[in-house]
Amino acid sequence: MYSAVSARPRTIRIASRKSQLALVQTHWVQEQLQKHFPEITFEVHTMSTQGDKILDVALAKIGDKGLFTKELEVGMLNNETDFAVHSLKDLPTKLPEGLILGCVTERENPADALVVHEKHKDKQIDTLPEGAVVGTSSLRRLAQLRYHFPHLAFKDIRGNLNTRLAKLDAGEFDAIILAVAGLQRLGMGSRIHQIIPPEISLHAVGQGALGIECRSDDTEVLSLIKVLEHAPTAQRCYAERAFLRELEGGCQVPIGINTQIEGDTLTLTGMVASLDGKQLIKDIISGNVSEAEKLGIELAQHLRQQGAQEILDRIFAEVRQQ
Ligand code: DPM
């Protein structure tokens, strides 16, 4: 029979981290693809990454080159799995040879959220009292919030979402900052006390979107995952990733971005800040959406002309010394 080959049952193996958030995201992708391609079996293979194993050290101190992605990538290159689902903001801007970002899904709200202890339920980020302890281990959130609110105190917080919320509720922190998208995907949107506006905190590159990574020569998988691509999100995220790549920032850097598309115009606002919150360089650029990556690169160059590289070099040197 001619159809013997094409009728062969096909199984596609999806690589995922084991965290609750990673699994919610991966299962969503699996379900969507299963609906589109009922004749194919999509199965999930979970793995732990370096980032999942090191829980007691501040993220910024353990380097960041693919902390949450490397083990998944090795699996794909060894042909043990076919594609991996990531929070796009955890995916480095330079991928290993042989792998590509094959799909960017529709973004949720990319903003940061303020979650407060019950005793501060009548407060907002700008009305928290002097010395209030805010938990975050993101250098980006730390630098921007210190710049705007030097009277607040900041403390590292690690662990999964539930652990962090428990530490907050137990009184270890007055407030914590988390991504809106993560809280919503885990059904904890009700804990969002305030969506922090971009004037105060620009989000991380790729925040709120999922990125699907696969082998660059796997045309079959590439065409399957493309059905989940959301073009406007992809254009924004390609611009954001070009911006970060040009600044050679990993995922743990005080670099923030905001992007908007109106008609054919893409507008990017980017910033680099020092960890003490004393310096913050911000600029904005607009252009045709067909030139997304070029706009990201140009914005990075504008920030560099205003001193962003010196700030980043100082941080890279400090983190290396620790
Ligand atoms: C990256 C950062 C954080 C994650 C740094 C940053 C937050 C670290 C922390 C690159 N990855 O944002 O400046 O607070 O300890 C992460 C989260 C999500 C994906 C959780 C969060 C969910 C949101 C999304 C961890 N990665 O940011 O609260 O999918 O965009």
mmCIF file of C-alpha atoms and ligand atoms in Angstrom:
data_model
loop_
_atom_site.group_PDB
_atom_site.id
_atom_site.type_symbol
_atom_site.label_atom_id
_atom_site.label_comp_id
_atom_site.label_asym_id
_atom_site.label_seq_id
_atom_site.Cartn_x
_atom_site.Cartn_y
_atom_site.Cartn_z
ATOM 1 C CA MET A 1 0.000 0.000 0.000
ATOM 2 C CA TYR A 2 1.344 3.438 -0.971
ATOM 3 C CA SER A 3 0.012 5.028 2.178
ATOM 4 C CA ALA A 4 1.929 2.731 4.517
ATOM 5 C CA VAL A 5 4.485 5.385 5.405
ATOM 6 C CA SER A 6 2.198 8.379 5.831
ATOM 7 C CA ALA A 7 -0.366 6.336 7.743
ATOM 8 C CA ARG A 8 2.231 5.226 10.277
ATOM 9 C CA PRO A 9 1.155 6.407 13.719
ATOM 10 C CA ARG A 10 3.333 9.349 14.641
ATOM 11 C CA THR A 11 4.373 10.395 18.112
ATOM 12 C CA ILE A 12 5.812 13.832 18.874
ATOM 13 C CA ARG A 13 7.732 14.179 22.130
ATOM 14 C CA ILE A 14 7.438 17.499 24.008
ATOM 15 C CA ALA A 15 10.130 18.465 26.504
ATOM 16 C CA SER A 16 9.116 20.409 29.613
ATOM 17 C CA ARG A 17 10.409 21.411 33.001
ATOM 18 C CA LYS A 18 8.548 19.852 35.928
ATOM 19 C CA SER A 19 7.438 23.005 37.710
ATOM 20 C CA GLN A 20 3.728 23.560 38.080
ATOM 21 C CA LEU A 21 3.850 26.615 35.810
ATOM 22 C CA ALA A 22 5.926 24.828 33.159
ATOM 23 C CA LEU A 23 3.484 21.905 33.133
ATOM 24 C CA VAL A 24 0.414 24.132 32.833
ATOM 25 C CA GLN A 25 2.053 25.836 29.846
ATOM 26 C CA THR A 26 3.210 22.614 28.218
ATOM 27 C CA HIS A 27 -0.146 20.912 28.675
ATOM 28 C CA TRP A 28 -1.846 23.892 27.048
ATOM 29 C CA VAL A 29 0.431 23.550 23.992
ATOM 30 C CA GLN A 30 -0.105 19.779 23.943
ATOM 31 C CA GLU A 31 -3.889 20.189 24.059
ATOM 32 C CA GLN A 32 -3.954 22.826 21.310
ATOM 33 C CA LEU A 33 -1.786 20.743 18.993
ATOM 34 C CA GLN A 34 -3.751 17.590 19.751
ATOM 35 C CA LYS A 35 -6.906 19.418 18.633
ATOM 36 C CA HIS A 36 -5.264 20.552 15.400
ATOM 37 C CA PHE A 37 -3.648 17.193 14.643
ATOM 38 C CA PRO A 38 -5.797 14.383 16.085
ATOM 39 C CA GLU A 39 -3.876 11.747 14.090
ATOM 40 C CA ILE A 40 -0.626 12.536 15.902
ATOM 41 C CA THR A 41 0.146 11.597 19.508
ATOM 42 C CA PHE A 42 1.766 14.362 21.542
ATOM 43 C CA GLU A 43 3.453 13.140 24.709
ATOM 44 C CA VAL A 44 5.165 15.173 27.413
ATOM 45 C CA HIS A 45 8.646 14.314 28.722
ATOM 46 C CA THR A 46 9.557 16.190 31.910
ATOM 47 C CA MET A 47 13.073 17.056 33.031
ATOM 48 C CA SER A 48 14.756 19.020 35.788
ATOM 49 C CA THR A 49 17.072 21.843 34.823
ATOM 50 C CA GLN A 50 19.953 23.410 36.712
ATOM 51 C CA GLY A 51 17.655 26.305 37.614
ATOM 52 C CA ASP A 52 15.214 23.912 39.289
ATOM 53 C CA LYS A 53 17.916 22.282 41.399
ATOM 54 C CA ILE A 54 19.624 25.374 42.798
ATOM 55 C CA LEU A 55 17.009 26.897 45.057
ATOM 56 C CA ASP A 56 18.974 28.534 47.833
ATOM 57 C CA VAL A 57 21.236 30.860 45.837
ATOM 58 C CA ALA A 58 20.123 34.167 44.351
ATOM 59 C CA LEU A 59 19.567 33.623 40.638
ATOM 60 C CA ALA A 60 21.826 36.529 39.742
ATOM 61 C CA LYS A 61 24.825 34.822 41.306
ATOM 62 C CA ILE A 62 24.652 31.500 39.514
ATOM 63 C CA GLY A 63 25.023 32.740 35.973
ATOM 64 C CA ASP A 64 22.199 32.497 33.528
ATOM 65 C CA LYS A 65 23.197 30.992 30.253
ATOM 66 C CA GLY A 66 20.272 28.680 29.727
ATOM 67 C CA LEU A 67 19.756 27.937 33.376
ATOM 68 C CA PHE A 68 16.189 26.762 32.775
ATOM 69 C CA THR A 69 16.642 25.468 29.237
ATOM 70 C CA LYS A 70 19.932 23.636 28.726
ATOM 71 C CA GLU A 71 18.886 20.109 29.720
ATOM 72 C CA LEU A 72 15.821 20.388 27.488
ATOM 73 C CA GLU A 73 18.023 21.520 24.606
ATOM 74 C CA VAL A 74 20.456 18.651 24.991
ATOM 75 C CA GLY A 75 17.501 16.247 24.829
ATOM 76 C CA MET A 76 16.319 17.735 21.534
ATOM 77 C CA LEU A 77 19.803 17.689 20.018
ATOM 78 C CA ASN A 78 20.118 14.005 21.025
ATOM 79 C CA ASN A 79 16.798 13.323 19.331
ATOM 80 C CA GLU A 80 15.202 12.193 22.590
ATOM 81 C CA THR A 81 12.485 14.835 22.307
ATOM 82 C CA ASP A 82 11.165 16.954 19.411
ATOM 83 C CA PHE A 83 10.383 20.366 20.843
ATOM 84 C CA ALA A 84 10.443 22.224 24.138
ATOM 85 C CA VAL A 85 7.956 24.684 25.626
ATOM 86 C CA HIS A 86 9.489 27.574 27.581
ATOM 87 C CA SER A 87 8.395 30.787 29.202
ATOM 88 C CA LEU A 88 9.925 32.905 26.471
ATOM 89 C CA LYS A 89 11.611 35.151 28.993
ATOM 90 C CA ASP A 90 13.663 32.194 30.276
ATOM 91 C CA LEU A 91 14.965 31.335 26.803
ATOM 92 C CA PRO A 92 18.391 32.860 26.060
ATOM 93 C CA THR A 93 18.540 35.150 23.028
ATOM 94 C CA LYS A 94 21.318 33.046 21.493
ATOM 95 C CA LEU A 95 20.301 29.435 20.981
ATOM 96 C CA PRO A 96 22.648 26.476 20.536
ATOM 97 C CA GLU A 97 23.614 25.582 16.982
ATOM 98 C CA GLY A 98 20.936 23.323 15.502
ATOM 99 C CA LEU A 99 17.997 24.741 17.494
ATOM 100 C CA ILE A 100 15.615 27.611 16.751
ATOM 101 C CA LEU A 101 12.706 29.481 18.222
ATOM 102 C CA GLY A 102 10.011 27.951 16.029
ATOM 103 C CA CYS A 103 6.907 29.562 17.509
ATOM 104 C CA VAL A 104 5.839 32.398 19.800
ATOM 105 C CA THR A 105 2.329 32.078 21.251
ATOM 106 C CA GLU A 106 -0.108 34.864 22.095
ATOM 107 C CA ARG A 107 1.108 36.877 25.007
ATOM 108 C CA GLU A 108 -0.755 37.337 28.257
ATOM 109 C CA ASN A 109 -0.474 40.660 30.056
ATOM 110 C CA PRO A 110 3.343 41.048 30.206
ATOM 111 C CA ALA A 111 3.352 43.390 33.224
ATOM 112 C CA ASP A 112 4.662 42.798 36.725
ATOM 113 C CA ALA A 113 2.221 42.456 39.606
ATOM 114 C CA LEU A 114 2.351 43.661 43.184
ATOM 115 C CA VAL A 115 1.102 41.083 45.696
ATOM 116 C CA VAL A 116 0.777 42.417 49.248
ATOM 117 C CA HIS A 117 0.499 41.047 52.760
ATOM 118 C CA GLU A 118 -3.030 41.396 54.071
ATOM 119 C CA LYS A 119 -2.067 44.257 56.375
ATOM 120 C CA HIS A 120 -1.237 46.401 53.312
ATOM 121 C CA LYS A 121 -4.418 45.762 51.398
ATOM 122 C CA ASP A 122 -5.214 49.471 51.235
ATOM 123 C CA LYS A 123 -1.740 50.265 49.793
ATOM 124 C CA GLN A 124 -0.269 50.455 46.306
ATOM 125 C CA ILE A 125 3.359 50.259 45.236
ATOM 126 C CA ASP A 126 3.735 54.036 45.713
ATOM 127 C CA THR A 127 2.078 54.126 49.143
ATOM 128 C CA LEU A 128 3.863 51.244 50.889
ATOM 129 C CA PRO A 129 5.415 52.603 54.099
ATOM 130 C CA GLU A 130 9.079 53.488 54.576
ATOM 131 C CA GLY A 131 11.190 50.356 55.076
ATOM 132 C CA ALA A 132 8.510 47.955 53.826
ATOM 133 C CA VAL A 133 10.213 44.717 52.742
ATOM 134 C CA VAL A 134 9.590 43.848 49.097
ATOM 135 C CA GLY A 135 10.574 40.361 47.916
ATOM 136 C CA THR A 136 12.021 39.844 44.464
ATOM 137 C CA SER A 137 15.060 38.112 43.017
ATOM 138 C CA SER A 138 14.802 39.885 39.677
ATOM 139 C CA LEU A 139 17.546 42.468 39.219
ATOM 140 C CA ARG A 140 15.302 44.225 36.717
ATOM 141 C CA ARG A 141 12.461 44.674 39.217
ATOM 142 C CA LEU A 142 14.884 45.548 41.999
ATOM 143 C CA ALA A 143 16.704 48.279 40.042
ATOM 144 C CA GLN A 144 13.552 49.942 38.727
ATOM 145 C CA LEU A 145 11.724 49.867 42.061
ATOM 146 C CA ARG A 146 14.768 51.189 43.925
ATOM 147 C CA TYR A 147 14.975 54.024 41.415
ATOM 148 C CA HIS A 148 11.352 55.034 41.983
ATOM 149 C CA PHE A 149 11.010 54.089 45.665
ATOM 150 C CA PRO A 150 14.362 54.385 47.453
ATOM 151 C CA HIS A 151 12.569 54.270 50.835
ATOM 152 C CA LEU A 152 11.562 50.611 50.369
ATOM 153 C CA ALA A 153 13.718 47.650 51.465
ATOM 154 C CA PHE A 154 14.376 44.743 49.115
ATOM 155 C CA LYS A 155 15.033 41.108 49.931
ATOM 156 C CA ASP A 156 15.733 38.103 47.737
ATOM 157 C CA ILE A 157 12.986 35.484 47.427
ATOM 158 C CA ARG A 158 13.238 32.108 45.699
ATOM 159 C CA GLY A 159 11.074 29.056 45.267
ATOM 160 C CA ASN A 160 7.947 28.383 43.285
ATOM 161 C CA LEU A 161 4.891 30.594 43.337
ATOM 162 C CA ASN A 162 3.189 28.786 46.217
ATOM 163 C CA THR A 163 6.327 28.923 48.355
ATOM 164 C CA ARG A 164 6.692 32.642 47.702
ATOM 165 C CA LEU A 165 3.055 33.392 48.477
ATOM 166 C CA ALA A 166 3.345 31.360 51.702
ATOM 167 C CA LYS A 167 6.420 33.378 52.766
ATOM 168 C CA LEU A 168 4.516 36.586 52.072
ATOM 169 C CA ASP A 169 1.442 35.456 54.009
ATOM 170 C CA ALA A 170 3.641 34.311 56.910
ATOM 171 C CA GLY A 171 4.875 37.882 57.276
ATOM 172 C CA GLU A 172 8.401 37.440 55.961
ATOM 173 C CA PHE A 173 7.710 40.165 53.395
ATOM 174 C CA ASP A 174 5.352 43.131 53.189
ATOM 175 C CA ALA A 175 4.903 42.617 49.466
ATOM 176 C CA ILE A 176 6.347 40.585 46.609
ATOM 177 C CA ILE A 177 6.580 41.205 42.866
ATOM 178 C CA LEU A 178 5.614 38.490 40.389
ATOM 179 C CA ALA A 179 4.662 38.316 36.737
ATOM 180 C CA VAL A 180 0.948 38.841 36.082
ATOM 181 C CA ALA A 181 1.091 36.057 33.469
ATOM 182 C CA GLY A 182 2.426 33.390 35.835
ATOM 183 C CA LEU A 183 -0.190 34.135 38.498
ATOM 184 C CA GLN A 184 -2.982 34.077 35.927
ATOM 185 C CA ARG A 185 -1.886 30.826 34.303
ATOM 186 C CA LEU A 186 -1.820 29.122 37.697
ATOM 187 C CA GLY A 187 -5.321 30.353 38.516
ATOM 188 C CA MET A 188 -4.005 32.749 41.159
ATOM 189 C CA GLY A 189 -5.006 35.949 39.410
ATOM 190 C CA SER A 190 -7.010 36.947 42.483
ATOM 191 C CA ARG A 191 -3.720 37.515 44.329
ATOM 192 C CA ILE A 192 -2.806 40.333 41.935
ATOM 193 C CA HIS A 193 -3.192 43.466 44.058
ATOM 194 C CA GLN A 194 -1.900 45.962 41.505
ATOM 195 C CA ILE A 195 -0.686 45.704 37.939
ATOM 196 C CA ILE A 196 2.464 47.803 38.033
ATOM 197 C CA PRO A 197 2.361 50.338 35.195
ATOM 198 C CA PRO A 198 5.206 50.447 32.630
ATOM 199 C CA GLU A 199 6.165 53.941 33.834
ATOM 200 C CA ILE A 200 7.361 52.220 37.032
ATOM 201 C CA SER A 201 8.443 48.765 35.825
ATOM 202 C CA LEU A 202 9.216 47.778 32.254
ATOM 203 C CA HIS A 203 8.783 44.032 31.870
ATOM 204 C CA ALA A 204 11.389 41.434 30.926
ATOM 205 C CA VAL A 205 12.044 40.602 27.293
ATOM 206 C CA GLY A 206 9.515 37.985 26.191
ATOM 207 C CA GLN A 207 7.507 38.136 29.433
ATOM 208 C CA GLY A 208 4.014 36.671 29.182
ATOM 209 C CA ALA A 209 4.608 34.704 25.973
ATOM 210 C CA LEU A 210 5.556 31.065 25.440
ATOM 211 C CA GLY A 211 8.410 30.159 23.134
ATOM 212 C CA ILE A 212 8.581 26.788 21.416
ATOM 213 C CA GLU A 213 12.096 25.661 20.542
ATOM 214 C CA CYS A 214 12.891 22.845 18.141
ATOM 215 C CA ARG A 215 15.609 21.497 15.825
ATOM 216 C CA SER A 216 16.188 23.963 12.984
ATOM 217 C CA ASP A 217 16.091 21.243 10.323
ATOM 218 C CA ASP A 218 12.908 19.561 11.568
ATOM 219 C CA THR A 219 10.501 20.959 8.972
ATOM 220 C CA GLU A 220 7.669 18.705 10.103
ATOM 221 C CA VAL A 221 7.744 19.882 13.714
ATOM 222 C CA LEU A 222 8.252 23.470 12.574
ATOM 223 C CA SER A 223 5.097 23.368 10.482
ATOM 224 C CA LEU A 224 3.098 21.731 13.297
ATOM 225 C CA ILE A 225 4.027 24.260 15.972
ATOM 226 C CA LYS A 226 3.532 27.246 13.644
ATOM 227 C CA VAL A 227 -0.244 26.838 14.006
ATOM 228 C CA LEU A 228 0.124 28.254 17.528
ATOM 229 C CA GLU A 229 2.072 31.322 16.439
ATOM 230 C CA HIS A 230 0.553 34.737 17.203
ATOM 231 C CA ALA A 231 2.076 37.155 14.686
ATOM 232 C CA PRO A 232 1.823 40.432 16.658
ATOM 233 C CA THR A 233 3.302 38.797 19.777
ATOM 234 C CA ALA A 234 6.054 37.230 17.664
ATOM 235 C CA GLN A 235 6.932 40.588 16.058
ATOM 236 C CA ARG A 236 7.078 42.313 19.432
ATOM 237 C CA CYS A 237 9.138 39.518 20.967
ATOM 238 C CA TYR A 238 11.582 39.363 18.047
ATOM 239 C CA ALA A 239 12.177 43.100 18.532
ATOM 240 C CA GLU A 240 12.585 42.620 22.291
ATOM 241 C CA ARG A 241 14.994 39.709 21.859
ATOM 242 C CA ALA A 242 17.079 41.643 19.325
ATOM 243 C CA PHE A 243 17.288 44.501 21.849
ATOM 244 C CA LEU A 244 18.502 42.178 24.618
ATOM 245 C CA ARG A 245 20.889 40.284 22.317
ATOM 246 C CA GLU A 246 22.461 43.539 21.165
ATOM 247 C CA LEU A 247 23.069 44.535 24.798
ATOM 248 C CA GLU A 248 24.425 41.023 25.422
ATOM 249 C CA GLY A 249 22.213 40.750 28.445
ATOM 250 C CA GLY A 250 21.353 37.343 29.816
ATOM 251 C CA CYS A 251 18.035 36.767 31.539
ATOM 252 C CA GLN A 252 19.268 38.136 34.874
ATOM 253 C CA VAL A 253 20.026 41.744 34.048
ATOM 254 C CA PRO A 254 18.340 45.029 34.949
ATOM 255 C CA ILE A 255 17.032 45.471 31.424
ATOM 256 C CA GLY A 256 13.356 46.186 30.798
ATOM 257 C CA ILE A 257 11.197 46.703 27.755
ATOM 258 C CA ASN A 258 7.695 47.566 26.649
ATOM 259 C CA THR A 259 6.372 47.150 23.115
ATOM 260 C CA GLN A 260 3.169 48.232 21.398
ATOM 261 C CA ILE A 261 1.864 47.731 17.878
ATOM 262 C CA GLU A 262 -0.578 50.210 16.359
ATOM 263 C CA GLY A 263 -1.397 49.614 12.718
ATOM 264 C CA ASP A 264 2.000 49.030 11.085
ATOM 265 C CA THR A 265 3.918 50.914 13.734
ATOM 266 C CA LEU A 266 5.924 49.149 16.403
ATOM 267 C CA THR A 267 6.991 51.230 19.400
ATOM 268 C CA LEU A 268 9.622 50.015 21.856
ATOM 269 C CA THR A 269 10.523 51.563 25.204
ATOM 270 C CA GLY A 270 13.690 50.140 26.736
ATOM 271 C CA MET A 271 15.707 50.751 29.869
ATOM 272 C CA VAL A 272 18.893 49.745 31.651
ATOM 273 C CA ALA A 273 19.331 50.580 35.342
ATOM 274 C CA SER A 274 22.051 50.235 37.943
ATOM 275 C CA LEU A 275 21.405 47.835 40.828
ATOM 276 C CA ASP A 276 21.456 50.611 43.416
ATOM 277 C CA GLY A 277 18.660 52.305 41.488
ATOM 278 C CA LYS A 278 20.640 55.523 41.154
ATOM 279 C CA GLN A 279 20.990 55.443 37.385
ATOM 280 C CA LEU A 280 18.244 54.610 34.938
ATOM 281 C CA ILE A 281 18.630 55.105 31.202
ATOM 282 C CA LYS A 282 15.472 54.911 29.150
ATOM 283 C CA ASP A 283 14.645 55.612 25.530
ATOM 284 C CA ILE A 284 11.904 55.005 22.992
ATOM 285 C CA ILE A 285 11.883 54.157 19.289
ATOM 286 C CA SER A 286 9.168 53.653 16.643
ATOM 287 C CA GLY A 287 9.196 52.262 13.136
ATOM 288 C CA ASN A 288 7.573 49.842 10.745
ATOM 289 C CA VAL A 289 6.740 46.495 12.274
ATOM 290 C CA SER A 290 8.452 44.735 9.339
ATOM 291 C CA GLU A 291 11.731 46.018 10.795
ATOM 292 C CA ALA A 292 11.146 44.659 14.278
ATOM 293 C CA GLU A 293 14.632 43.288 14.910
ATOM 294 C CA LYS A 294 16.351 46.337 13.437
ATOM 295 C CA LEU A 295 14.354 48.571 15.794
ATOM 296 C CA GLY A 296 15.388 46.460 18.787
ATOM 297 C CA ILE A 297 19.055 46.725 17.798
ATOM 298 C CA GLU A 298 18.815 50.487 17.223
ATOM 299 C CA LEU A 299 17.168 51.065 20.586
ATOM 300 C CA ALA A 300 19.965 49.091 22.271
ATOM 301 C CA GLN A 301 22.542 51.253 20.478
ATOM 302 C CA HIS A 302 20.797 54.439 21.594
ATOM 303 C CA LEU A 303 20.888 53.256 25.212
ATOM 304 C CA ARG A 304 24.533 52.329 24.834
ATOM 305 C CA GLN A 305 25.328 55.838 23.566
ATOM 306 C CA GLN A 306 23.781 57.132 26.781
ATOM 307 C CA GLY A 307 25.965 54.978 29.047
ATOM 308 C CA ALA A 308 24.075 51.668 29.315
ATOM 309 C CA GLN A 309 27.153 49.572 28.558
ATOM 310 C CA GLU A 310 29.090 51.007 31.488
ATOM 311 C CA ILE A 311 26.216 50.123 33.826
ATOM 312 C CA LEU A 312 26.026 46.569 32.480
ATOM 313 C CA ASP A 313 29.797 46.024 32.530
ATOM 314 C CA ARG A 314 29.893 47.054 36.167
ATOM 315 C CA ILE A 315 27.117 44.571 37.003
ATOM 316 C CA PHE A 316 28.757 41.708 35.078
ATOM 317 C CA ALA A 317 32.017 42.374 36.969
ATOM 318 C CA GLU A 318 30.229 42.473 40.358
ATOM 319 C CA VAL A 319 28.254 39.302 39.746
ATOM 320 C CA ARG A 320 31.406 37.483 38.597
ATOM 321 C CA GLN A 321 33.228 38.455 41.786
ATOM 322 C CA GLN A 322 30.565 37.136 44.151
HETATM 323 C C1 DPM B 1 13.364 35.634 34.447
HETATM 324 C C2 DPM B 1 13.197 36.482 35.557
HETATM 325 C C3 DPM B 1 12.322 35.816 36.428
HETATM 326 C C4 DPM B 1 11.979 34.565 35.834
HETATM 327 C C5 DPM B 1 13.859 37.813 35.706
HETATM 328 C C6 DPM B 1 12.958 39.011 35.462
HETATM 329 C C7 DPM B 1 11.862 36.293 37.757
HETATM 330 C C8 DPM B 1 12.860 35.929 38.799
HETATM 331 C C9 DPM B 1 12.331 36.021 40.188
HETATM 332 C C10 DPM B 1 14.182 35.872 33.255
HETATM 333 N N1 DPM B 1 12.660 34.482 34.657
HETATM 334 O O1 DPM B 1 11.763 38.919 35.187
HETATM 335 O O2 DPM B 1 13.491 40.147 35.542
HETATM 336 O O3 DPM B 1 11.406 36.773 40.494
HETATM 337 O O4 DPM B 1 12.886 35.267 40.989
HETATM 338 C C11 DPM B 1 9.791 33.374 35.490
HETATM 339 C C12 DPM B 1 8.445 33.685 35.831
HETATM 340 C C13 DPM B 1 7.679 33.441 34.670
HETATM 341 C C14 DPM B 1 8.544 32.962 33.705
HETATM 342 C C15 DPM B 1 7.947 34.150 37.146
HETATM 343 C C16 DPM B 1 7.908 35.644 37.373
HETATM 344 C C17 DPM B 1 6.181 33.587 34.477
HETATM 345 C C18 DPM B 1 5.803 34.714 33.565
HETATM 346 C C19 DPM B 1 6.067 34.527 32.096
HETATM 347 C C20 DPM B 1 11.056 33.489 36.342
HETATM 348 N N2 DPM B 1 9.799 32.902 34.229
HETATM 349 O O5 DPM B 1 8.492 36.448 36.622
HETATM 350 O O6 DPM B 1 7.243 36.034 38.356
HETATM 351 O O7 DPM B 1 5.828 33.441 31.526
HETATM 352 O O8 DPM B 1 6.507 35.489 31.496
#
